mmCIF file of C-alpha atoms and ligand atoms in Angstrom:
data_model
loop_
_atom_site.group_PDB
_atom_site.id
_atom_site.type_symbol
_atom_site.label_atom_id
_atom_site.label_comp_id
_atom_site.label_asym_id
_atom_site.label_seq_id
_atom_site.Cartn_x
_atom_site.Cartn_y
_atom_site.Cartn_z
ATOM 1 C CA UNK U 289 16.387 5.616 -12.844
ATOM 2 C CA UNK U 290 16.184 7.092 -9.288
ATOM 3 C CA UNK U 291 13.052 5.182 -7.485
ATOM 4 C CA UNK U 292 12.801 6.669 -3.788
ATOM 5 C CA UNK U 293 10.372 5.813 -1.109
ATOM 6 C CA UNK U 294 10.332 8.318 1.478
ATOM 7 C CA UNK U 295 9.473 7.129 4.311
ATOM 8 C CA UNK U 296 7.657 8.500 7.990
ATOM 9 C CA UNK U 297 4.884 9.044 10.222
ATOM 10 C CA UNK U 298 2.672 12.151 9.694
ATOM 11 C CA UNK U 299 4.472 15.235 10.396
ATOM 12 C CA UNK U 300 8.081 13.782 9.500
ATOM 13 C CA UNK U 301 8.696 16.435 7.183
ATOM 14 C CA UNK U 302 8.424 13.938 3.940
ATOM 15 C CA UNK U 303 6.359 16.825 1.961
ATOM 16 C CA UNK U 304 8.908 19.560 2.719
ATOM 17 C CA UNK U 305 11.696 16.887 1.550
ATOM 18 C CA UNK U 306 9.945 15.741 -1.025
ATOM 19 C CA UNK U 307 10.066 19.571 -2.609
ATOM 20 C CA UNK U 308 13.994 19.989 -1.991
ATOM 21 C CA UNK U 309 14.820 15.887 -3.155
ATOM 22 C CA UNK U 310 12.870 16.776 -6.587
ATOM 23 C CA UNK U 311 14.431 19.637 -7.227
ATOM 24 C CA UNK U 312 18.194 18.505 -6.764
ATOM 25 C CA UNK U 313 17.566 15.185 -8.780
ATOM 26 C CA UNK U 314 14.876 16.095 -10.942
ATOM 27 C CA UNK U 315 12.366 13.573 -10.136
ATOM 28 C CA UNK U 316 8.842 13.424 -10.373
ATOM 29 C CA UNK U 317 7.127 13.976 -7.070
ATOM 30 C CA UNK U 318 4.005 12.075 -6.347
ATOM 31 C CA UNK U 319 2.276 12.426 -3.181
ATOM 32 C CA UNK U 320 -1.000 10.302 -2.536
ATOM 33 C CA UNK U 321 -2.146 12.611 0.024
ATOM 34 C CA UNK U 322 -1.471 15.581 -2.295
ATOM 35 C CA UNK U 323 -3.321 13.494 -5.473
ATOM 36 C CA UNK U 324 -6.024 12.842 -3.492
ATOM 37 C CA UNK U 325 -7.042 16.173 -2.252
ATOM 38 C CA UNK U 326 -6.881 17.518 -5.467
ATOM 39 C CA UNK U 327 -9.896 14.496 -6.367
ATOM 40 C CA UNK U 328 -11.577 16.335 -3.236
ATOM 41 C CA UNK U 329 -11.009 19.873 -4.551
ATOM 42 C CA UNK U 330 -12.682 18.718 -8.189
ATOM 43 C CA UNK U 331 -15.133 16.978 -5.988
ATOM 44 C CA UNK U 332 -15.105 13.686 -8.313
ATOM 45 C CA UNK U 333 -16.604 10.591 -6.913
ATOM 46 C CA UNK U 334 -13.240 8.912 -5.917
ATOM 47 C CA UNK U 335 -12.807 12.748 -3.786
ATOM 48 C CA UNK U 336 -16.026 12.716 -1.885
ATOM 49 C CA UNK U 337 -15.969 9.200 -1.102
ATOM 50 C CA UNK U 338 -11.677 9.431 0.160
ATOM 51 C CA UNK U 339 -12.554 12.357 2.114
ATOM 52 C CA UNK U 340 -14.717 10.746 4.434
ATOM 53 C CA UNK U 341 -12.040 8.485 5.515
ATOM 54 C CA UNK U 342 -9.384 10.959 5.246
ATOM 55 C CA UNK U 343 -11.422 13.769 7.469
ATOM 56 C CA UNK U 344 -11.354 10.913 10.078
ATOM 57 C CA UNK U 345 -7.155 9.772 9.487
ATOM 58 C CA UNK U 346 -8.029 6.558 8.165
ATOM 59 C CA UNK U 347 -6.023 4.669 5.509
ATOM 60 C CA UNK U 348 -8.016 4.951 1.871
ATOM 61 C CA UNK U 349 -8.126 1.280 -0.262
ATOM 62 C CA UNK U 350 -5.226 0.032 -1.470
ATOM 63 C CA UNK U 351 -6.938 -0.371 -4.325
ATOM 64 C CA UNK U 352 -7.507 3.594 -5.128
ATOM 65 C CA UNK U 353 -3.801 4.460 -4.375
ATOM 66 C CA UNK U 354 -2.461 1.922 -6.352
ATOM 67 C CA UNK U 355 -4.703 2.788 -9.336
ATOM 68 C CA UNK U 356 -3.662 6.614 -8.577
ATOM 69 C CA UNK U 357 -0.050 5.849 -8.911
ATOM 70 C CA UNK U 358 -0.253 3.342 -11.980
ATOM 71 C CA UNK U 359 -1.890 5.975 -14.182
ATOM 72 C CA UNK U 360 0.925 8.384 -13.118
ATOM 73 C CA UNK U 361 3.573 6.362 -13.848
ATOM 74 C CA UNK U 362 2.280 5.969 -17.655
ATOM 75 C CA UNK U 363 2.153 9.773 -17.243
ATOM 76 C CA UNK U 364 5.510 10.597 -16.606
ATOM 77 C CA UNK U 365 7.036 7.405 -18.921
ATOM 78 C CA UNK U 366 10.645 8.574 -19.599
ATOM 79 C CA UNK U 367 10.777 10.710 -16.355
ATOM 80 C CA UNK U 368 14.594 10.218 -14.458
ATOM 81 C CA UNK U 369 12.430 9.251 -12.158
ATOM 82 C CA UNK U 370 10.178 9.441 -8.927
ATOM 83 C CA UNK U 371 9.857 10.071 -5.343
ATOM 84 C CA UNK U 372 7.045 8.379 -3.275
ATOM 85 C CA UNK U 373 5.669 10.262 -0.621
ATOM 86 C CA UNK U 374 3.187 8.874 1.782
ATOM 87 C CA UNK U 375 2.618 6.073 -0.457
ATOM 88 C CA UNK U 376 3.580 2.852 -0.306
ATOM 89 C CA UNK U 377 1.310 2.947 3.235
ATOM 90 C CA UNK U 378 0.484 -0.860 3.316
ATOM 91 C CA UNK U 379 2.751 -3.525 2.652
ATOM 92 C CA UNK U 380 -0.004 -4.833 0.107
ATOM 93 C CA UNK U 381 1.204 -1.389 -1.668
ATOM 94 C CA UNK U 382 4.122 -1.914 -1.904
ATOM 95 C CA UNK U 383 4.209 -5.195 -3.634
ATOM 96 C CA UNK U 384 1.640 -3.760 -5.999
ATOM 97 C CA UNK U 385 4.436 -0.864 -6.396
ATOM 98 C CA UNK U 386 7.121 -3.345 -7.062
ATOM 99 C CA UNK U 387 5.104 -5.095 -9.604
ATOM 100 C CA UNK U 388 4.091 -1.882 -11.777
ATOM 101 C CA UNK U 389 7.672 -0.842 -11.238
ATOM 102 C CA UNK U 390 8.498 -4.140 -13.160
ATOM 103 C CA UNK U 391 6.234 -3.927 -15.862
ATOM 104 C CA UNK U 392 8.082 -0.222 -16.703
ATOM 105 C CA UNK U 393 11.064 -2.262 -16.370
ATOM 106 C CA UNK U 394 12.372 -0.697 -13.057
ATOM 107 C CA UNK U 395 12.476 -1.077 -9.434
ATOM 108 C CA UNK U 396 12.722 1.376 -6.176
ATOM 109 C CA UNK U 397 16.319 2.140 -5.385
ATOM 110 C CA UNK U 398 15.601 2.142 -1.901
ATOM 111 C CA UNK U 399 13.612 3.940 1.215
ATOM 112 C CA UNK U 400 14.722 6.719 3.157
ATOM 113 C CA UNK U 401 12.952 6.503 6.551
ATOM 114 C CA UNK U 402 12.532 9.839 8.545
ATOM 115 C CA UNK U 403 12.876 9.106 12.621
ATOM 116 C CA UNK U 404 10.904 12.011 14.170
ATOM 117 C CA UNK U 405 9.818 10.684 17.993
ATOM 118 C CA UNK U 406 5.800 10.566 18.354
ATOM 119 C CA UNK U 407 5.916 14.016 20.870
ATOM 120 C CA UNK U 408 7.527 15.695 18.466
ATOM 121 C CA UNK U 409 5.068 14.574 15.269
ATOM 122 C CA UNK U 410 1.738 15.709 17.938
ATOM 123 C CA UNK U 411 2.964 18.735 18.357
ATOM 124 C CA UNK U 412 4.308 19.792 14.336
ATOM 125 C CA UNK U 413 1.141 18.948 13.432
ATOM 126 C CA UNK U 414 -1.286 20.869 15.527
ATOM 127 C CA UNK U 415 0.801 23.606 14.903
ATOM 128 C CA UNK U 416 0.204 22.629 10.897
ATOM 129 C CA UNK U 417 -3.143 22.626 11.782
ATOM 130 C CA UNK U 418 -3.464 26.274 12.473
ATOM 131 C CA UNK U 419 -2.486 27.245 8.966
ATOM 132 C CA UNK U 420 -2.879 24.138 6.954
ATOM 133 C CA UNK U 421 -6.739 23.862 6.603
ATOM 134 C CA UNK U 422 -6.380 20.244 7.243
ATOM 135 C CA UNK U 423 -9.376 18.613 8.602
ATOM 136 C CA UNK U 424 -7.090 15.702 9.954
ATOM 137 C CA UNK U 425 -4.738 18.071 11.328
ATOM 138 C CA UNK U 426 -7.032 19.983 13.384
ATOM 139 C CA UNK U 427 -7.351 17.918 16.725
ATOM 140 C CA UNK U 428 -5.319 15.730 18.658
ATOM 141 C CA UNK U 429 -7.260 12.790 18.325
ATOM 142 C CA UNK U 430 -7.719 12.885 14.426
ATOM 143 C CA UNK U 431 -3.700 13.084 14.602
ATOM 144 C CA UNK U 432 -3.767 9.884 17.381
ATOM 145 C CA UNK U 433 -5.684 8.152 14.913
ATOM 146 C CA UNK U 434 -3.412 8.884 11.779
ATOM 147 C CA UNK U 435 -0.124 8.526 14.122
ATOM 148 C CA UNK U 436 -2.694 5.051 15.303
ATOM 149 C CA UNK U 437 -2.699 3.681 11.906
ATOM 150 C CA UNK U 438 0.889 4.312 11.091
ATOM 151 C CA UNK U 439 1.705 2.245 13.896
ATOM 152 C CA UNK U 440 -0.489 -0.590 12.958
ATOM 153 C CA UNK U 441 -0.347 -0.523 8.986
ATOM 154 C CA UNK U 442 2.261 1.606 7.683
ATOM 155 C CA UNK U 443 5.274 0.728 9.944
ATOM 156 C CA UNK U 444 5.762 -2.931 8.739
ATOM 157 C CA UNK U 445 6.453 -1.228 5.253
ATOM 158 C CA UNK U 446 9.958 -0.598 6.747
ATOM 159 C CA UNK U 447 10.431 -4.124 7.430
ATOM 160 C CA UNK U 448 9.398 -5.070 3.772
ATOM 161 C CA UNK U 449 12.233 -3.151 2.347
ATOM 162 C CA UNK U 450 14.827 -3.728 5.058
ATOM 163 C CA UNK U 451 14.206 -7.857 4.187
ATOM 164 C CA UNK U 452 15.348 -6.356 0.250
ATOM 165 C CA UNK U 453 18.352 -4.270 1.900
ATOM 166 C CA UNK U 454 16.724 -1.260 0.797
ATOM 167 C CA UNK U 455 16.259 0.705 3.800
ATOM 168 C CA UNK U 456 18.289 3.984 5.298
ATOM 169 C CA UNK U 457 16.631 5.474 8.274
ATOM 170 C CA UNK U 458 17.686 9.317 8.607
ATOM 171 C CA UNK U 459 17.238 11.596 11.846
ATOM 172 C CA UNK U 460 14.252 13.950 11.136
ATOM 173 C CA UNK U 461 14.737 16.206 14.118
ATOM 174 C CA UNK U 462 16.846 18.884 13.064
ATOM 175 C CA UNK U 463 17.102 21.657 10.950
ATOM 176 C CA UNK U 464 15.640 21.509 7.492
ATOM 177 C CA UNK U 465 18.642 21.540 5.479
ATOM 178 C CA UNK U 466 21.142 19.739 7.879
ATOM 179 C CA UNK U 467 17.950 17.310 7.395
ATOM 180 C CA UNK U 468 17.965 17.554 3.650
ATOM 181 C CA UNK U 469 22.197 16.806 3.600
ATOM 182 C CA UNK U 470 21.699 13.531 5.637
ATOM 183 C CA UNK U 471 19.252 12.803 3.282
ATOM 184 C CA UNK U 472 21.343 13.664 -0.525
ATOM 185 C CA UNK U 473 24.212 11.370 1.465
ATOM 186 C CA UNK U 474 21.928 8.270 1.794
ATOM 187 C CA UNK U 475 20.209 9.163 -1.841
ATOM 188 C CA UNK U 476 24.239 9.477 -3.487
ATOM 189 C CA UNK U 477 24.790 6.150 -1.715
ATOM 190 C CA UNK U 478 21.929 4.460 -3.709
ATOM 191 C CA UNK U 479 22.735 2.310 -6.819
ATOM 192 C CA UNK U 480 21.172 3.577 -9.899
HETATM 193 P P1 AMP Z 632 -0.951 12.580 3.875
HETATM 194 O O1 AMP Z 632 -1.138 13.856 3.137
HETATM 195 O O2 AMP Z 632 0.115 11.703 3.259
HETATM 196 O O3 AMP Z 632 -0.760 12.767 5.352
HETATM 197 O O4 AMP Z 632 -2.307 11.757 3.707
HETATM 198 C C1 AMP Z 632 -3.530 12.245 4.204
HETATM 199 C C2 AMP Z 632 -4.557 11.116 4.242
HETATM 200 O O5 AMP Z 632 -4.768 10.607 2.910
HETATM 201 C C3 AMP Z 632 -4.162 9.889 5.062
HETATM 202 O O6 AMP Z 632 -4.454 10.037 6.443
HETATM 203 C C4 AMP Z 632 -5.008 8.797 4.406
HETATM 204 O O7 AMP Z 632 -6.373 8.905 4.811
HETATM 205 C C5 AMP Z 632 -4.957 9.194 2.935
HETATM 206 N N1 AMP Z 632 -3.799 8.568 2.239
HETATM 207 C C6 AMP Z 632 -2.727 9.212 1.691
HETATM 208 N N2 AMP Z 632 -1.875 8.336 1.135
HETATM 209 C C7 AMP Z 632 -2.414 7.096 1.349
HETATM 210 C C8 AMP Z 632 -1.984 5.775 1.030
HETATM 211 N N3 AMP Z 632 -0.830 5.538 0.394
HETATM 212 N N4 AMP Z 632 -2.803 4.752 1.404
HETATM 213 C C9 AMP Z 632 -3.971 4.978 2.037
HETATM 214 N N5 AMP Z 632 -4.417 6.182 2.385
HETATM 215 C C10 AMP Z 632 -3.650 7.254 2.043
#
């Protein structure tokens, strides 16, 4: 199977990757962004209670990603398999990934970290922000926060799978598909 974290600050580009990666390798794409606004479109309980954090670009519980992603892996059992977007965001995730990777047997082939400088990420997503309907993408401090946290929280994922010699870091200033090639090199580099 094809496990791939991809891997970036907000406004990298991961969910426009994501699209192209899945299509070429036929992989199951699962965003924990994407899953979770869908829980605050059917306004469930787990929905009203993420949004209040997410409105304000703060990181949701481990716990409710990791429970989000478990019960889609037993979803998609026999998929070729997946690509993680904006998820694993802690490095407790990520050890909870590798563990319900190894109770299916399997394992992430390895991250693919966007490099997009901070400048760049303020200004793709305000512009998001006119279009995208995003709460969190609608001022310049929400996106401080969410560019804040990545800093803090997210960041030392990278180090977590460069200490398992999984990592490739990939420029993500560019365009789109020069982006995407750099990106299908490191993937057909991957051992599967
Ligand atoms: P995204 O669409 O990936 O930018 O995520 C939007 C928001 O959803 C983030 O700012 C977090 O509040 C929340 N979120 C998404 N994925 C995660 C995750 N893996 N861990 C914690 N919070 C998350």
């Amino acid at each position: 199977m094809l496990n791939i974290v991809l891997f970036g600050p907000p406004g990298a580009g991961k969910g426009t990757q994501s699209q192209k990666i899945k299509e070429k390798y036929d992989l199951i794409h699962l965003s924990t962004g994407d899953l979770l606004r869908s829980e605050i479109g059917a306004k469930t309980e787990l929905g009203l209670k993420a949004k209040k954090l997410m409105d304000q670009g703060i990181l949701v519980p481990d716990e409710v990603v990791v429970g989000m992603i478990d019960n889609k892996l037993q979803e998609h059992k026999g998929a070729n398999g997946f690509i993680f977007d904006g998820f694993p965001r802690t490095v407790q995730q990520a050890g909870a990934l590798d563990n319900l990777l190894e109770s299916h047997k399997d394992s992430i082939s390895g991250m693919i970290a966007l490099e997009v400088t901070k400048n760049e990420l303020v200004q793709r997503l305000l512009k998001r922000g006119e279009t995208s309907g995003r709460e969190d993408d609608k001022s310049e401090e929400k996106i401080s926060k969410r560019v804040e946290e990545y800093e803090n929280k997210t960041k030392p994922v990278a180090d977590y799978y460069k200490s398992q010699h999984k990592f490739t870091s990939v420029e993500g200033i560019g365009e789109i598909d020069e982006i995407f090639e750099n990106i299908c090199s490191a993937i057909d580099k991957l051992p599967r």
